[in-house]
Structures are given as C-alpha cells and as structure tokens.
Amino acid sequence: DQQVKQNSPSLSVQEGRISILNCDYTNSMFDYFLWYKKYPAEGPTFLISISSIKDKNEDGRFTVFLNKSAKHLSLHIVPSQPGDSAVYFCAARRVTGNQFYFGTGTSLTVIP
Amino acid sequence: EPEVTQTPSHQVTQMGQEVILRCVPISNHLYFYWYRQILGQKVEFLVSFYNNEISEKSEIFDDQFSVERPDGSNFTLKIRSTKLEDSAMYFCASRWDLPGAGELFFGEGSRLTVL
C-alpha cells in the first residue's frame, strides 16, 4: 500500500530555472511532511519540512507547499543549480505514529 | 555537526549466514530506525525503536530480523539467516522527540550483498 506517491520518476531542468517536484499522499492522518535529498551511495539528507497547520514553508532556495484538501505537496527549488541534481524523496508521518512513509523518489537533473 | 554513523559500509555474505549491521545514532536522539532500499526501489521502513523496545515494525521485519541497543550508544540490526532478497542498502536513522515534528537523520548506509 503506497501511501506516499511520487508519480514523476525523473525531471530535467535548466540551471537557473525553477524545479518543481510533486508528491501525493492518501492518508489523511499524516500531519508532518518532509523532503529529503539523496546522492548515490549516500544516506538521505533532510532538506525541509512542513507541518499540516501550515501551507507553505521556505528555506533559502527551497519552498514546500502543502495542499491538504488535495493531499498534495510540492517542493520548489529556485534557482536550480547543478549541485541540486539528486534523487528527492518526500516523506510523511502521522500524528500518532513513529513511522515515516517515503515516496519512490524523483531523480532531478539540473543541466548547466 | 553530529551525525549517524554506520558500519560496515559494505558487507558480502553467503546465503544463510547471520549478519549484524551496526549504527551509532546521534547521542541525544530518542527514536531509532532501520530502513532499507533495494537497488532502484523505494526506501522501505523496517522498524522503529524507542525506550528500549520496538515501537513499530513493518511486514518486512519478520522473525529473521532483530534489533538491539546493547550499550546505550550502538543500535544493531541482525539478520539471522540471510536470503538473496535481503541484498539492499540498509539505512539507520534517528531523531529527537519533538511533538508533531522532528526529522530523521540518516546514516550513510550499509550495503549488504547476499550471494
């Protein structure tokens, strides 16, 4: 049962442009959402998170948007840089649990 | 900056052998996790551990798997009798206890190859 879905396995963007990565979830009990970045042969690195009481959180070039009614979140990277090329995972946790549910990842390539 | 450390970085074993993967979580964290990623697939939850006991586990975490925090700093994952399909990257993670929040910090992973 895939509770967190990333429907785009890959995305290519020109350097300097905006990257938008999308994530959908099915469990309305999720209240905390995160984005992780992963390079090959390394562990996932935390990027940014958002609580369900907010609809936007910004940290430098990274902004996460949450649309609870649509059960959808997105990560915007502006401007995109070649070093942003990695696999991005969204994750979610429900209010009463410890488990973090991960999506399948989107591989972002930023073209110089 | 504090980090989660994992050993070994890569282990090759024969099918049926026991394997122990070791992790040192960040020192003031209270929740500990094991995840795995089979090549090209999603990051899958195995188990979470809190207050010296398993708090949640997935269907993957069957009787062949066990976790232990033997000495207050290490957190280990044991696979009793490895199978070919256990070949994966195993990630340890930990987090602090923040109400409604608290991100996971991951280690670099231990690659397990079962032959």
Tab-separated table of N, CA, C and O in Angstrom, chain B residues 3-5 20-34 47-54 61 66-78 92-96:
chain	number	residue	atom	x	y	z
B	3	GLU	N	26.316	13.311	13.667
B	3	GLU	CA	25.845	12.508	12.573
B	3	GLU	C	25.617	11.073	13.025
B	3	GLU	O	26.139	10.629	14.046
B	4	VAL	N	24.843	10.365	12.221
B	4	VAL	CA	24.611	8.943	12.434
B	4	VAL	C	25.697	8.191	11.682
B	4	VAL	O	25.950	8.473	10.503
B	5	THR	N	26.355	7.274	12.352
B	5	THR	CA	27.418	6.502	11.694
B	5	THR	C	27.014	5.036	11.617
B	5	THR	O	26.394	4.498	12.547
B	20	ILE	N	25.199	-8.813	11.112
B	20	ILE	CA	24.877	-7.741	12.065
B	20	ILE	C	25.351	-6.424	11.481
B	20	ILE	O	26.525	-6.256	11.155
B	21	LEU	N	24.421	-5.502	11.356
B	21	LEU	CA	24.739	-4.149	10.898
B	21	LEU	C	24.678	-3.229	12.107
B	21	LEU	O	23.747	-3.308	12.911
B	22	ARG	N	25.673	-2.368	12.199
B	22	ARG	CA	25.800	-1.529	13.393
B	22	ARG	C	25.591	-0.058	13.079
B	22	ARG	O	25.938	0.424	12.011
B	23	CYS	N	25.066	0.624	14.055
B	23	CYS	CA	24.751	2.041	13.911
B	23	CYS	C	25.031	2.742	15.235
B	23	CYS	O	24.767	2.187	16.311
B	24	VAL	N	25.573	3.949	15.134
B	24	VAL	CA	25.667	4.810	16.308
B	24	VAL	C	24.806	6.030	16.023
B	24	VAL	O	25.178	6.891	15.219
B	25	PRO	N	23.628	6.095	16.629
B	25	PRO	CA	22.750	7.247	16.395
B	25	PRO	C	23.323	8.518	17.021
B	25	PRO	O	24.276	8.470	17.795
B	26	ILE	N	22.717	9.625	16.708
B	26	ILE	CA	23.101	10.892	17.331
B	26	ILE	C	22.776	10.830	18.814
B	26	ILE	O	21.697	10.360	19.208
B	27	SER	N	23.686	11.317	19.637
B	27	SER	CA	23.693	10.959	21.055
B	27	SER	C	22.447	11.369	21.837
B	27	SER	O	22.041	10.652	22.740
B	28	ASN	N	21.828	12.470	21.561
B	28	ASN	CA	20.672	12.875	22.357
B	28	ASN	C	19.343	12.504	21.702
B	28	ASN	O	18.284	12.936	22.153
B	29	HIS	N	19.399	11.700	20.658
B	29	HIS	CA	18.166	11.278	19.998
B	29	HIS	C	17.520	10.135	20.757
B	29	HIS	O	18.193	9.362	21.457
B	30	LEU	N	16.212	10.030	20.604
B	30	LEU	CA	15.462	9.062	21.393
B	30	LEU	C	14.814	7.966	20.556
B	30	LEU	O	14.470	6.913	21.077
B	31	TYR	N	14.628	8.246	19.262
B	31	TYR	CA	13.983	7.279	18.374
B	31	TYR	C	15.003	6.782	17.356
B	31	TYR	O	15.752	7.578	16.793
B	32	PHE	N	14.971	5.483	17.105
B	32	PHE	CA	15.948	4.877	16.210
B	32	PHE	C	15.206	4.017	15.200
B	32	PHE	O	14.194	3.394	15.534
B	33	TYR	N	15.741	4.011	13.984
B	33	TYR	CA	15.051	3.361	12.886
B	33	TYR	C	16.035	2.577	12.022
B	33	TYR	O	17.214	2.929	11.922
B	34	TRP	N	15.486	1.569	11.358
B	34	TRP	CA	16.175	0.944	10.236
B	34	TRP	C	15.250	1.006	9.020
B	34	TRP	O	14.052	0.683	9.120
B	47	VAL	N	11.783	-0.921	10.906
B	47	VAL	CA	11.475	-0.961	12.328
B	47	VAL	C	11.816	0.379	12.971
B	47	VAL	O	12.726	1.079	12.523
B	48	SER	N	11.061	0.715	14.013
B	48	SER	CA	11.422	1.850	14.855
B	48	SER	C	11.553	1.362	16.297
B	48	SER	O	10.914	0.381	16.698
B	49	PHE	N	12.387	2.067	17.057
B	49	PHE	CA	12.779	1.608	18.392
B	49	PHE	C	12.794	2.807	19.312
B	49	PHE	O	13.364	3.854	18.986
B	50	TYR	N	12.133	2.648	20.457
B	50	TYR	CA	12.059	3.753	21.413
B	50	TYR	C	11.978	3.184	22.808
B	50	TYR	O	11.270	2.207	23.049
B	51	ASN	N	12.700	3.788	23.717
B	51	ASN	CA	12.643	3.370	25.115
B	51	ASN	C	12.957	1.879	25.261
B	51	ASN	O	12.284	1.147	25.998
B	52	ASN	N	13.966	1.456	24.519
B	52	ASN	CA	14.478	0.086	24.585
B	52	ASN	C	13.513	-0.990	24.118
B	52	ASN	O	13.621	-2.162	24.540
B	53	GLU	N	12.584	-0.601	23.265
B	53	GLU	CA	11.728	-1.619	22.685
B	53	GLU	C	11.259	-1.188	21.301
B	53	GLU	O	11.283	-0.004	20.969
B	54	ILE	N	10.832	-2.170	20.526
B	54	ILE	CA	10.310	-1.888	19.202
B	54	ILE	C	8.987	-1.152	19.348
B	54	ILE	O	8.096	-1.589	20.080
B	61	PHE	N	9.876	-6.884	8.400
B	61	PHE	CA	10.620	-7.189	9.626
B	61	PHE	C	10.034	-8.448	10.262
B	61	PHE	O	9.264	-8.385	11.229
B	66	SER	N	16.105	-8.820	13.885
B	66	SER	CA	16.004	-8.358	15.263
B	66	SER	C	16.843	-7.101	15.422
B	66	SER	O	17.753	-6.847	14.630
B	67	VAL	N	16.475	-6.298	16.411
B	67	VAL	CA	17.240	-5.083	16.705
B	67	VAL	C	17.571	-5.079	18.191
B	67	VAL	O	16.883	-5.674	19.016
B	68	GLU	N	18.635	-4.348	18.474
B	68	GLU	CA	19.119	-4.298	19.844
B	68	GLU	C	19.856	-2.995	20.065
B	68	GLU	O	20.468	-2.447	19.142
B	69	ARG	N	19.760	-2.512	21.303
B	69	ARG	CA	20.579	-1.352	21.690
B	69	ARG	C	21.375	-1.813	22.907
B	69	ARG	O	20.990	-1.587	24.047
B	70	PRO	N	22.467	-2.486	22.663
B	70	PRO	CA	23.138	-3.235	23.732
B	70	PRO	C	23.815	-2.386	24.801
B	70	PRO	O	23.941	-2.830	25.941
B	71	ASP	N	24.247	-1.183	24.437
B	71	ASP	CA	25.093	-0.473	25.392
B	71	ASP	C	24.776	1.010	25.497
B	71	ASP	O	25.583	1.776	25.972
B	72	GLY	N	23.630	1.429	25.060
B	72	GLY	CA	23.249	2.832	25.185
B	72	GLY	C	23.782	3.743	24.108
B	72	GLY	O	23.421	4.913	24.054
B	73	SER	N	24.663	3.216	23.237
B	73	SER	CA	25.128	4.046	22.121
B	73	SER	C	24.937	3.343	20.789
B	73	SER	O	24.535	3.971	19.813
B	74	ASN	N	25.194	2.050	20.726
B	74	ASN	CA	25.028	1.326	19.475
B	74	ASN	C	23.593	0.864	19.291
B	74	ASN	O	22.868	0.593	20.255
B	75	PHE	N	23.212	0.759	18.023
B	75	PHE	CA	21.887	0.247	17.657
B	75	PHE	C	22.136	-0.721	16.520
B	75	PHE	O	22.663	-0.318	15.474
B	76	THR	N	21.800	-1.999	16.723
B	76	THR	CA	22.178	-3.004	15.733
B	76	THR	C	20.958	-3.640	15.090
B	76	THR	O	19.886	-3.758	15.709
B	77	LEU	N	21.151	-4.061	13.853
B	77	LEU	CA	20.163	-4.840	13.115
B	77	LEU	C	20.799	-6.186	12.798
B	77	LEU	O	21.879	-6.229	12.201
B	78	LYS	N	20.138	-7.246	13.221
B	78	LYS	CA	20.644	-8.587	12.958
B	78	LYS	C	19.691	-9.299	12.005
B	78	LYS	O	18.471	-9.261	12.184
B	92	CYS	N	20.314	3.354	8.785
B	92	CYS	CA	19.926	3.631	10.156
B	92	CYS	C	19.557	5.109	10.244
B	92	CYS	O	20.126	5.946	9.526
B	93	ALA	N	18.601	5.428	11.077
B	93	ALA	CA	18.212	6.828	11.253
B	93	ALA	C	17.831	7.058	12.707
B	93	ALA	O	17.457	6.118	13.432
B	94	SER	N	17.918	8.291	13.121
B	94	SER	CA	17.495	8.629	14.486
B	94	SER	C	16.857	10.009	14.489
B	94	SER	O	17.019	10.788	13.543
B	95	ARG	N	16.111	10.286	15.530
B	95	ARG	CA	15.514	11.606	15.666
B	95	ARG	C	15.303	11.937	17.136
B	95	ARG	O	15.216	11.051	17.992
B	96	TRP	N	15.208	13.228	17.372
B	96	TRP	CA	14.860	13.743	18.681
B	96	TRP	C	13.346	13.639	18.824
B	96	TRP	O	12.649	13.316	17.862
